[in-house]
Structures are given as structure tokens and as C-alpha cells.
Amino acid sequence: NNRHHYCIVIMRFKAKLATEHVQLLNSLIGPISRLAAGDSTITGKRARGSNHANPQVPLSGLTGGGTVVHLDPQHVRLSAKGGCGTGTSAGGSGNGGGDGEGIATFAELTTTGGIFLEHRIESASDNVIVFEIDLAQLRTALQSVLSGGIEGSQSKTQYQQQQRSQALHNSNMDENGTRTTQDGSIIHHNVATPLTSSITVMKLAKRNGGLPCLCLDASCAGGSVEVHHAIPVRIMRAADMQYYLPPRINMPDVQLEIPPERPLRTVVERLRSICPHIYMEGSMSGELTLRHSGDGASIRTFFSKLIPRFEDCKVSEEEAANSEDSPRCILKVDTKKLSACLQWQATMQRNVGSALLCMVENEMLVLHVCLNPESVGFFTYYIPVHYMSPEDIEDVMD
């Protein structure tokens, strides 16, 4: 007798998030999503919106341009690369990958006592789940949850009038205040009260005719407003995460901790409109200089009294103390790329405990940011740099 053996793959993910967790996640993935935006599509019908929306669901993961999410009972990890697909700049406009091209981003968040109130993660792969998602869609869903499905607090009548004149995301609304968004999300509005979600449920489930999705369900305004989002994902093998780990780099020549009260973003954004690239000179004496020399002007911005960090650095604290000249490093960095990787300073200052600038000569500029408290997790940007010959370095120093 021929016997057929069937293997049932069990995969479950469900978590509850408080409002502050949703806010943190939204602030974290916002800048990353603008670097990692893509434009691929996965075809499938939409739940409750298939008659009105394009049946193609954007998902950058089909071309490797999406963000890979790794779930296990202890951590949530995100791995993204910029410059894949259409891309979106830090300002929000598509530009063919532009500002984020070549930038790798890796984030790690603690589950228990970190990003979730409670959670359940189960799979046949040692309780590890890996999938790819369009982070821009997740950002939109989180923003919708935080606003109760609308931008700001306004009355049902005002909201309906606004949406009829300018619908968001090709959405469709009936006279009862129910809106179906382009990604198949369902939002019910019943009262004119401030819309704040208390608990948000995040889970993996099949929607839109069996398509795997990351679903967000929230109840706002005392249960009178419900927000539902289903974001398409591509399930991957757990072993595939080895291809999405942070890049291996040499030990930094210079490591400087930047205090939260001294952000670089405002300075770099001003330079962005003036020059396509800048020279960063760091010293283990706690000094950082941003330089640009053009035909008409020479600009230098100095940061002093930064904190040198010798852990995992090329030079030890003892070697630096015995040296006549403090170890230095000069990097040539695209201004737009650096600016895009500093956008978190505009929205996450109170959530950040420390930021470490790691400079590897002719290889990489690494920006490692620890959240507050540090046990919650971290995120890291790996920014490519231009090659500089010894002659180039001498010219910059002159």
C-alpha cells in the first residue's frame, strides 16, 4: 500500500502592543522605510476591497528589496538595504533608491519587557519565523493605528468631507464612515472623539484569498473606532536569515559617542543643500570635524568634548594614552546618505540612550544607536564611503 505522509507546518505569531510600543516602532521604522522602499508586486485579491482597488499588492521582497524580519521568542530583528526598487528619500519623494542606495540597516528589539506586552511565537524551526515585508506599508499602518485611522482628531462629518474631496491611498468610504484603504485595511469610524489606541494586536494570518499577511488590529476611542490592516509578506526559511546579517567590517579606527543633546542632523541638512559630499575627520581625543571645500567657500564645523569609546576599537585606551598624536580617521561621505541616516534624531531623541559613530578608513561609516533603556534594543546604519588615497587625505588636511 502506498502511504502518503503529510507534514503540517505550524507557524504562529501573535503579540500585543501598548500605545508607547506602537509609537516606538513607528519612530524606529519610519526613517528605515524611506531608505528601503521598493516597488515589486505580489498578486492577490483583496479582502472587502477587491472591486475598488488594483489587485496588485506592492511588496518589494520579490526582488530582494524589502525588509527581512526575524522573529524568535526573545528578539525581533529587522534587516534592510537601501536603493532597491523605487526608493524614497528622507523627504518622502521617490528617487530611484537615491539617498538610501548602498546603506544597510539592522535593528534588534527585545520582545519581553521591550517591544511587546505579551507575545507568542511558534514554528517548526525552533520557534523562529522569517519573512519579508514592505516597511513603508507597515509604517503607514502604524501611523493609522496611532491616529485612529485618520490624521489628527476631527469630527466624523469633517473627516468624511475631507476624504470625499481627497481620499488617502485610493481609499473608498461609505456614508457610515467605513473606509477601505488600498492595502485592504478596514477602518470603522463611529464617534467624534480623540482617537487613541490602547492595545494593538499584531499577528501573522492569511488574508486576501490565502495570502500571508502581517495583520494589525486596534480598537480606539473606547472601542468605538476599529482599525484593521493586512500587510502582505513573503514567508522565508529560517536559515535564509544568514544572508541578511549585518555586514562584517574591520575594527573601527575611531569611535566617538555623540550625546543626544548634540545632534548632527541639523548641521548635515544645511550642508546637504550646499555640497554633495563632506569629509568627516574624527579623533580619539573626542573631536569631530565636518569639512567641505569648494570653489567659492570652505566650510568647517567642529564638535568637541565627544566621548571616545575604546571597546572593540583598533586602538586601545593604553595605546592612545602613550601616543604623541591621537588616532585619527578621515572619511568621504555622501551628504544625502548621512542626512538620511540621521533622521531619527528628529523624532526619537527621548527614546535614545546613546549614539556611537564608528569610522573605518576607506570602508564604512557605522552609526550605532542604543535605545533607552538599552535593554529595549538598538539599530545600526552601515553607510558606504568613498575611497581616499594618501594624497587625497593630504589635500583635505592642507
Short mmCIF file of C-alpha atoms in Angstrom, two decimals:
data_model
loop_
_atom_site.label_atom_id
_atom_site.label_comp_id
_atom_site.label_asym_id
_atom_site.label_seq_id
_atom_site.Cartn_x
_atom_site.Cartn_y
_atom_site.Cartn_z
CA ASN A 1 0.00 0.00 0.00
CA ASN A 2 1.18 3.44 -0.89
CA ARG A 3 1.06 5.70 2.09
CA HIS A 4 1.17 9.42 1.80
CA HIS A 5 2.78 11.30 4.63
CA TYR A 6 1.79 14.91 5.09
CA CYS A 7 3.83 17.39 7.09
CA ILE A 8 1.81 20.10 8.77
CA VAL A 9 3.89 23.22 9.26
CA ILE A 10 2.87 25.10 12.39
CA MET A 11 3.68 28.79 12.40
CA ARG A 12 2.11 31.22 14.82
CA PHE A 13 2.89 34.79 15.74
CA LYS A 14 0.67 37.00 17.85
CA ALA A 15 1.63 39.91 20.08
CA LYS A 16 0.01 42.74 22.00
CA LEU A 17 1.46 46.25 21.95
CA ALA A 18 0.64 49.25 24.12
CA THR A 19 0.46 52.72 22.57
CA GLU A 20 4.03 53.55 23.60
CA HIS A 21 5.26 50.38 21.86
CA VAL A 22 3.46 51.34 18.64
CA GLN A 23 4.94 54.84 18.87
CA LEU A 24 8.45 53.48 19.34
CA LEU A 25 8.10 51.03 16.47
CA ASN A 26 6.70 53.74 14.20
CA SER A 27 9.53 56.15 15.08
CA LEU A 28 12.12 53.44 14.51
CA ILE A 29 10.96 52.11 11.15
CA GLY A 30 9.95 55.48 9.70
CA PRO A 31 13.46 56.58 8.61
CA ILE A 32 14.44 52.99 7.73
CA SER A 33 11.38 52.53 5.50
CA ARG A 34 12.31 55.62 3.49
CA LEU A 35 15.71 54.12 2.79
CA ALA A 36 14.43 50.61 2.00
CA ALA A 37 11.34 51.39 -0.11
CA GLY A 38 10.70 49.07 -3.05
CA ASP A 39 8.33 48.66 -5.95
CA SER A 40 7.76 44.95 -6.62
CA THR A 41 4.32 43.41 -6.61
CA ILE A 42 2.61 40.27 -5.45
CA THR A 43 -0.73 39.44 -6.98
CA GLY A 44 -3.78 38.54 -4.97
CA LYS A 45 -7.37 39.53 -4.27
CA ARG A 46 -8.14 42.00 -1.55
CA ALA A 47 -10.46 41.39 1.34
CA ARG A 48 -13.55 43.59 1.22
CA GLY A 49 -11.95 45.90 -1.32
CA SER A 50 -11.25 43.83 -4.43
CA ASN A 51 -13.88 45.61 -6.51
CA HIS A 52 -12.31 49.02 -5.99
CA ALA A 53 -8.57 48.53 -5.70
CA ASN A 54 -5.79 47.43 -8.02
CA PRO A 55 -5.36 43.67 -7.38
CA GLN A 56 -1.59 44.02 -7.23
CA VAL A 57 -0.27 44.44 -3.71
CA PRO A 58 3.11 46.23 -3.56
CA LEU A 59 5.75 44.03 -1.93
CA SER A 60 9.38 44.83 -2.54
CA GLY A 61 10.52 41.45 -1.21
CA LEU A 62 10.05 39.68 -4.54
CA THR A 63 13.18 41.38 -5.87
CA GLY A 64 15.10 41.28 -2.59
CA GLY A 65 14.36 44.94 -1.93
CA GLY A 66 12.11 44.52 1.08
CA THR A 67 12.92 44.39 4.76
CA VAL A 68 13.56 40.99 6.32
CA VAL A 69 12.01 40.41 9.74
CA HIS A 70 13.34 37.69 12.05
CA LEU A 71 11.15 36.66 14.98
CA ASP A 72 12.09 34.43 17.87
CA PRO A 73 10.76 34.32 21.46
CA GLN A 74 13.49 36.73 22.67
CA HIS A 75 14.01 39.21 19.83
CA VAL A 76 12.59 40.95 16.78
CA ARG A 77 15.26 41.71 14.19
CA LEU A 78 14.97 43.89 11.08
CA SER A 79 17.41 43.85 8.18
CA ALA A 80 17.05 46.31 5.30
CA LYS A 81 19.10 47.56 2.39
CA GLY A 82 18.57 50.89 0.71
CA GLY A 83 18.49 51.61 -3.00
CA CYS A 84 16.27 48.67 -4.07
CA GLY A 85 13.15 49.42 -6.02
CA THR A 86 11.75 52.91 -6.42
CA GLY A 87 13.18 54.21 -3.14
CA THR A 88 12.10 57.22 -1.18
CA SER A 89 14.27 59.98 0.13
CA ALA A 90 14.28 61.28 3.65
CA GLY A 91 11.97 63.96 2.45
CA GLY A 92 9.47 61.40 1.21
CA SER A 93 9.83 61.65 -2.58
CA GLY A 94 10.65 58.72 -4.81
CA ASN A 95 14.04 58.96 -6.43
CA GLY A 96 15.11 55.56 -7.66
CA GLY A 97 16.78 54.48 -4.45
CA GLY A 98 18.72 57.77 -4.21
CA ASP A 99 19.59 58.70 -0.65
CA GLY A 100 19.49 55.15 0.68
CA GLU A 101 21.50 53.45 -2.04
CA GLY A 102 24.12 51.14 -0.59
CA ILE A 103 23.08 51.71 3.03
CA ALA A 104 22.45 48.63 5.17
CA THR A 105 20.33 48.85 8.31
CA PHE A 106 19.98 46.33 11.13
CA ALA A 107 17.79 46.63 14.20
CA GLU A 108 17.24 44.35 17.18
CA LEU A 109 14.42 44.76 19.71
CA THR A 110 13.73 42.75 22.84
CA THR A 111 10.32 41.08 22.95
CA THR A 112 9.52 40.52 26.64
CA GLY A 113 9.87 43.74 28.57
CA GLY A 114 10.76 45.53 25.34
CA ILE A 115 8.50 45.99 22.34
CA PHE A 116 5.60 43.65 23.34
CA LEU A 117 3.28 43.44 26.32
CA GLU A 118 2.87 39.74 25.61
CA HIS A 119 3.61 37.55 22.62
CA ARG A 120 3.52 34.05 21.20
CA ILE A 121 5.97 32.85 18.55
CA GLU A 122 5.89 29.23 17.40
CA SER A 123 7.32 27.42 14.39
CA ALA A 124 8.80 24.11 13.38
CA SER A 125 12.19 25.87 13.01
CA ASP A 126 13.00 26.18 16.72
CA ASN A 127 10.30 28.83 17.10
CA VAL A 128 11.94 31.11 14.52
CA ILE A 129 9.90 32.90 11.86
CA VAL A 130 11.45 34.87 9.00
CA PHE A 131 9.52 36.90 6.47
CA GLU A 132 9.94 39.83 4.11
CA ILE A 133 7.71 42.89 4.22
CA ASP A 134 7.36 46.31 2.62
CA LEU A 135 8.33 48.51 5.56
CA ALA A 136 6.61 51.55 4.04
CA GLN A 137 3.26 49.75 4.29
CA LEU A 138 3.96 48.81 7.90
CA ARG A 139 4.82 52.43 8.65
CA THR A 140 1.53 53.58 7.12
CA ALA A 141 -0.39 51.01 9.16
CA LEU A 142 1.29 52.05 12.42
CA GLN A 143 0.58 55.71 11.71
CA SER A 144 -3.03 54.83 11.04
CA VAL A 145 -3.28 52.99 14.36
CA LEU A 146 -1.75 55.92 16.24
CA SER A 147 -4.22 58.35 14.68
CA GLY A 148 -7.19 56.01 14.97
CA GLY A 149 -7.33 55.66 11.20
CA ILE A 150 -7.32 59.38 10.46
CA GLU A 151 -4.76 62.11 10.69
CA GLY A 152 -5.49 64.04 13.90
CA SER A 153 -8.69 64.45 15.87
CA GLN A 154 -11.67 65.67 13.89
CA SER A 155 -15.37 65.04 13.71
CA LYS A 156 -16.91 62.30 11.63
CA THR A 157 -18.55 64.90 9.35
CA GLN A 158 -15.29 66.81 8.85
CA TYR A 159 -13.43 63.59 8.18
CA GLN A 160 -15.96 62.35 5.62
CA GLN A 161 -15.97 65.70 3.82
CA GLN A 162 -12.18 65.74 3.71
CA GLN A 163 -11.96 62.17 2.47
CA ARG A 164 -14.57 62.68 -0.25
CA SER A 165 -12.60 65.66 -1.56
CA GLN A 166 -9.19 63.97 -1.25
CA ALA A 167 -9.14 60.26 -0.43
CA LEU A 168 -5.95 58.91 1.10
CA HIS A 169 -4.22 55.91 -0.51
CA ASN A 170 -7.04 55.42 -3.07
CA SER A 171 -9.44 54.63 -0.24
CA ASN A 172 -13.20 54.26 -0.51
CA MET A 173 -15.66 55.46 2.13
CA ASP A 174 -19.40 54.94 2.53
CA GLU A 175 -21.90 57.16 4.34
CA ASN A 176 -21.41 55.20 7.59
CA GLY A 177 -17.78 56.27 7.86
CA THR A 178 -16.28 52.90 6.87
CA ARG A 179 -13.15 53.24 4.74
CA THR A 180 -11.35 50.54 2.75
CA THR A 181 -7.75 51.53 2.05
CA GLN A 182 -5.63 50.47 -0.90
CA ASP A 183 -3.91 47.72 1.09
CA GLY A 184 -7.23 46.17 2.07
CA SER A 185 -7.39 47.78 5.51
CA ILE A 186 -10.79 48.31 7.09
CA ILE A 187 -11.39 51.32 9.34
CA HIS A 188 -14.70 51.98 11.11
CA HIS A 189 -15.40 55.48 12.49
CA ASN A 190 -18.41 55.97 14.75
CA VAL A 191 -17.80 58.96 17.03
CA ALA A 192 -16.14 62.38 17.04
CA THR A 193 -13.68 61.89 19.90
CA PRO A 194 -9.88 61.88 20.12
CA LEU A 195 -8.77 58.58 18.61
CA THR A 196 -6.10 56.87 20.70
CA SER A 197 -5.44 53.13 20.61
CA SER A 198 -4.86 51.42 23.95
CA ILE A 199 -3.93 47.90 22.81
CA THR A 200 -2.85 46.84 19.32
CA VAL A 201 -2.75 43.18 18.28
CA MET A 202 -0.11 42.18 15.71
CA LYS A 203 -0.23 38.74 14.15
CA LEU A 204 0.57 36.64 11.10
CA ALA A 205 -2.52 35.37 9.31
CA LYS A 206 -3.82 34.56 5.84
CA ARG A 207 -5.92 37.20 4.15
CA ASN A 208 -6.96 38.16 0.63
CA GLY A 209 -7.60 34.61 -0.54
CA GLY A 210 -4.85 32.83 1.38
CA LEU A 211 -2.11 35.45 1.06
CA PRO A 212 0.16 35.54 4.17
CA CYS A 213 -0.11 38.92 5.87
CA LEU A 214 1.08 40.75 8.94
CA CYS A 215 -2.17 41.98 10.49
CA LEU A 216 -2.66 44.90 12.86
CA ASP A 217 -5.93 45.21 14.77
CA ALA A 218 -6.61 48.10 17.10
CA SER A 219 -9.58 49.45 19.00
CA CYS A 220 -9.58 53.20 19.63
CA ALA A 221 -11.74 55.75 21.44
CA GLY A 222 -13.10 53.28 23.94
CA GLY A 223 -13.93 50.68 21.32
CA SER A 224 -15.95 52.99 19.07
CA VAL A 225 -13.27 53.03 16.34
CA GLU A 226 -11.71 49.88 14.93
CA VAL A 227 -8.65 49.83 12.69
CA HIS A 228 -7.61 46.72 10.75
CA HIS A 229 -4.61 46.39 8.45
CA ALA A 230 -3.35 43.37 6.48
CA ILE A 231 0.13 43.85 5.01
CA PRO A 232 1.33 41.18 2.54
CA VAL A 233 4.52 39.32 3.50
CA ARG A 234 6.71 36.66 1.92
CA ILE A 235 7.47 33.78 4.27
CA MET A 236 11.10 32.68 4.12
CA ARG A 237 13.13 29.80 5.50
CA ALA A 238 14.65 30.44 8.91
CA ALA A 239 18.07 29.51 7.53
CA ASP A 240 17.85 32.36 5.00
CA MET A 241 18.48 34.91 7.75
CA GLN A 242 22.20 34.16 7.43
CA TYR A 243 22.17 36.18 4.20
CA TYR A 244 20.69 39.25 5.92
CA LEU A 245 23.01 39.62 8.90
CA PRO A 246 24.95 42.86 9.45
CA PRO A 247 27.99 43.27 7.17
CA ARG A 248 31.36 42.20 8.53
CA ILE A 249 33.77 45.11 8.80
CA ASN A 250 37.20 45.76 10.23
CA MET A 251 37.63 47.21 13.69
CA PRO A 252 36.98 50.96 13.73
CA ASP A 253 39.90 53.38 13.62
CA VAL A 254 37.87 55.92 15.60
CA GLN A 255 34.79 55.53 17.82
CA LEU A 256 33.03 58.55 19.27
CA GLU A 257 29.86 58.69 21.35
CA ILE A 258 27.60 61.58 20.39
CA PRO A 259 25.49 62.92 23.27
CA PRO A 260 21.75 63.09 22.44
CA GLU A 261 21.67 66.81 23.19
CA ARG A 262 24.21 67.49 20.40
CA PRO A 263 22.53 66.22 17.21
CA LEU A 264 24.41 66.21 13.90
CA ARG A 265 21.25 66.23 11.78
CA THR A 266 20.68 69.98 11.63
CA VAL A 267 24.28 70.68 10.57
CA VAL A 268 24.35 67.92 7.95
CA GLU A 269 21.00 69.01 6.47
CA ARG A 270 22.36 72.52 5.95
CA LEU A 271 25.43 71.11 4.24
CA ARG A 272 23.25 68.85 2.11
CA SER A 273 21.95 71.78 0.09
CA ILE A 274 25.49 73.09 -0.44
CA CYS A 275 27.68 70.09 -1.23
CA PRO A 276 27.16 66.51 -2.48
CA HIS A 277 29.72 65.08 -0.07
CA ILE A 278 31.61 66.03 3.08
CA TYR A 279 34.82 64.96 4.78
CA MET A 280 34.49 63.67 8.33
CA GLU A 281 37.58 63.76 10.49
CA GLY A 282 37.35 62.02 13.82
CA SER A 283 39.90 61.83 16.60
CA MET A 284 40.08 59.61 19.66
CA SER A 285 40.73 62.78 21.63
CA GLY A 286 36.98 63.42 21.36
CA GLU A 287 36.91 65.75 18.36
CA LEU A 288 34.88 65.56 15.16
CA THR A 289 35.19 67.92 12.18
CA LEU A 290 32.88 68.13 9.16
CA ARG A 291 34.63 69.72 6.17
CA HIS A 292 33.75 70.93 2.71
CA SER A 293 35.95 72.89 0.35
CA GLY A 294 34.51 74.29 -2.86
CA ASP A 295 35.48 76.81 -5.48
CA GLY A 296 33.85 79.64 -3.62
CA ALA A 297 33.97 78.69 0.02
CA SER A 298 35.43 76.42 2.66
CA ILE A 299 33.19 75.20 5.47
CA ARG A 300 34.27 73.51 8.69
CA THR A 301 32.06 72.52 11.61
CA PHE A 302 33.72 71.43 14.85
CA PHE A 303 32.37 69.17 17.59
CA SER A 304 34.50 68.85 20.71
CA LYS A 305 34.31 67.02 24.02
CA LEU A 306 32.77 63.92 22.47
CA ILE A 307 33.33 60.65 24.29
CA PRO A 308 35.94 58.26 22.79
CA ARG A 309 34.98 54.59 23.10
CA PHE A 310 37.83 52.06 23.04
CA GLU A 311 35.77 48.86 23.29
CA ASP A 312 36.19 46.87 20.04
CA CYS A 313 38.28 49.72 18.60
CA LYS A 314 41.51 49.25 16.63
CA VAL A 315 43.50 51.17 19.24
CA SER A 316 43.34 50.51 22.97
CA GLU A 317 43.00 53.21 25.58
CA GLU A 318 46.54 52.50 26.81
CA GLU A 319 47.98 52.78 23.29
CA ALA A 320 46.15 56.06 22.72
CA ALA A 321 47.45 57.48 26.00
CA ASN A 322 51.05 56.58 25.14
CA SER A 323 50.84 58.01 21.63
CA GLU A 324 52.00 61.54 20.87
CA ASP A 325 49.23 62.04 18.33
CA SER A 326 45.70 60.88 18.98
CA PRO A 327 44.48 58.26 16.45
CA ARG A 328 42.51 59.90 13.63
CA CYS A 329 40.40 58.87 10.67
CA ILE A 330 39.09 60.78 7.65
CA LEU A 331 36.11 59.61 5.59
CA LYS A 332 34.47 61.00 2.48
CA VAL A 333 30.70 60.53 2.79
CA ASP A 334 27.73 61.45 0.60
CA THR A 335 25.87 64.21 2.39
CA LYS A 336 22.44 62.88 1.39
CA LYS A 337 23.21 59.41 2.71
CA LEU A 338 24.45 60.77 6.03
CA SER A 339 21.44 63.06 6.34
CA ALA A 340 19.04 60.19 5.65
CA CYS A 341 20.66 58.12 8.42
CA LEU A 342 20.29 60.95 10.94
CA GLN A 343 16.53 61.48 10.52
CA TRP A 344 15.84 59.53 13.72
CA GLN A 345 17.26 62.50 15.64
CA ALA A 346 14.16 64.50 14.69
CA THR A 347 11.66 62.10 16.29
CA MET A 348 13.44 59.70 18.66
CA GLN A 349 15.59 61.81 20.96
CA ARG A 350 13.74 60.78 24.12
CA ASN A 351 13.84 57.10 23.06
CA VAL A 352 17.61 57.08 22.50
CA GLY A 353 20.16 56.38 25.22
CA SER A 354 23.38 56.75 23.22
CA ALA A 355 24.70 57.05 19.65
CA LEU A 356 28.11 55.75 18.61
CA LEU A 357 29.90 56.94 15.45
CA CYS A 358 32.34 54.28 14.20
CA MET A 359 34.78 55.26 11.44
CA VAL A 360 36.58 52.58 9.39
CA GLU A 361 39.05 54.11 6.93
CA ASN A 362 38.14 53.57 3.26
CA GLU A 363 35.48 51.05 4.22
CA MET A 364 32.47 52.17 6.22
CA LEU A 365 30.85 54.73 8.49
CA VAL A 366 28.74 52.99 11.13
CA LEU A 367 26.12 54.71 13.25
CA HIS A 368 25.10 52.50 16.19
CA VAL A 369 22.17 53.76 18.29
CA CYS A 370 21.09 52.19 21.60
CA LEU A 371 17.53 52.76 22.75
CA ASN A 372 16.54 53.98 26.19
CA PRO A 373 16.61 51.83 28.23
CA GLU A 374 19.39 49.94 26.49
CA SER A 375 17.70 46.61 27.20
CA VAL A 376 14.94 47.50 24.70
CA GLY A 377 17.33 47.17 21.78
CA PHE A 378 19.34 49.05 19.16
CA PHE A 379 19.52 49.96 15.48
CA THR A 380 22.58 50.42 13.27
CA TYR A 381 23.24 52.14 9.94
CA TYR A 382 26.11 50.98 7.72
CA ILE A 383 26.96 53.86 5.38
CA PRO A 384 29.32 53.36 2.42
CA VAL A 385 32.21 55.82 1.95
CA HIS A 386 34.36 56.93 -0.97
CA TYR A 387 37.91 55.64 -1.35
CA MET A 388 40.59 58.17 -0.42
CA SER A 389 44.24 57.76 -1.38
CA PRO A 390 47.01 59.08 0.90
CA GLU A 391 47.34 62.03 -1.50
CA ASP A 392 43.59 62.76 -1.18
CA ILE A 393 43.87 62.77 2.60
CA GLU A 394 46.82 65.15 2.48
CA ASP A 395 44.89 67.52 0.20
CA VAL A 396 41.99 67.58 2.67
CA MET A 397 44.30 68.29 5.59
CA ASP A 398 46.06 71.16 3.82
#
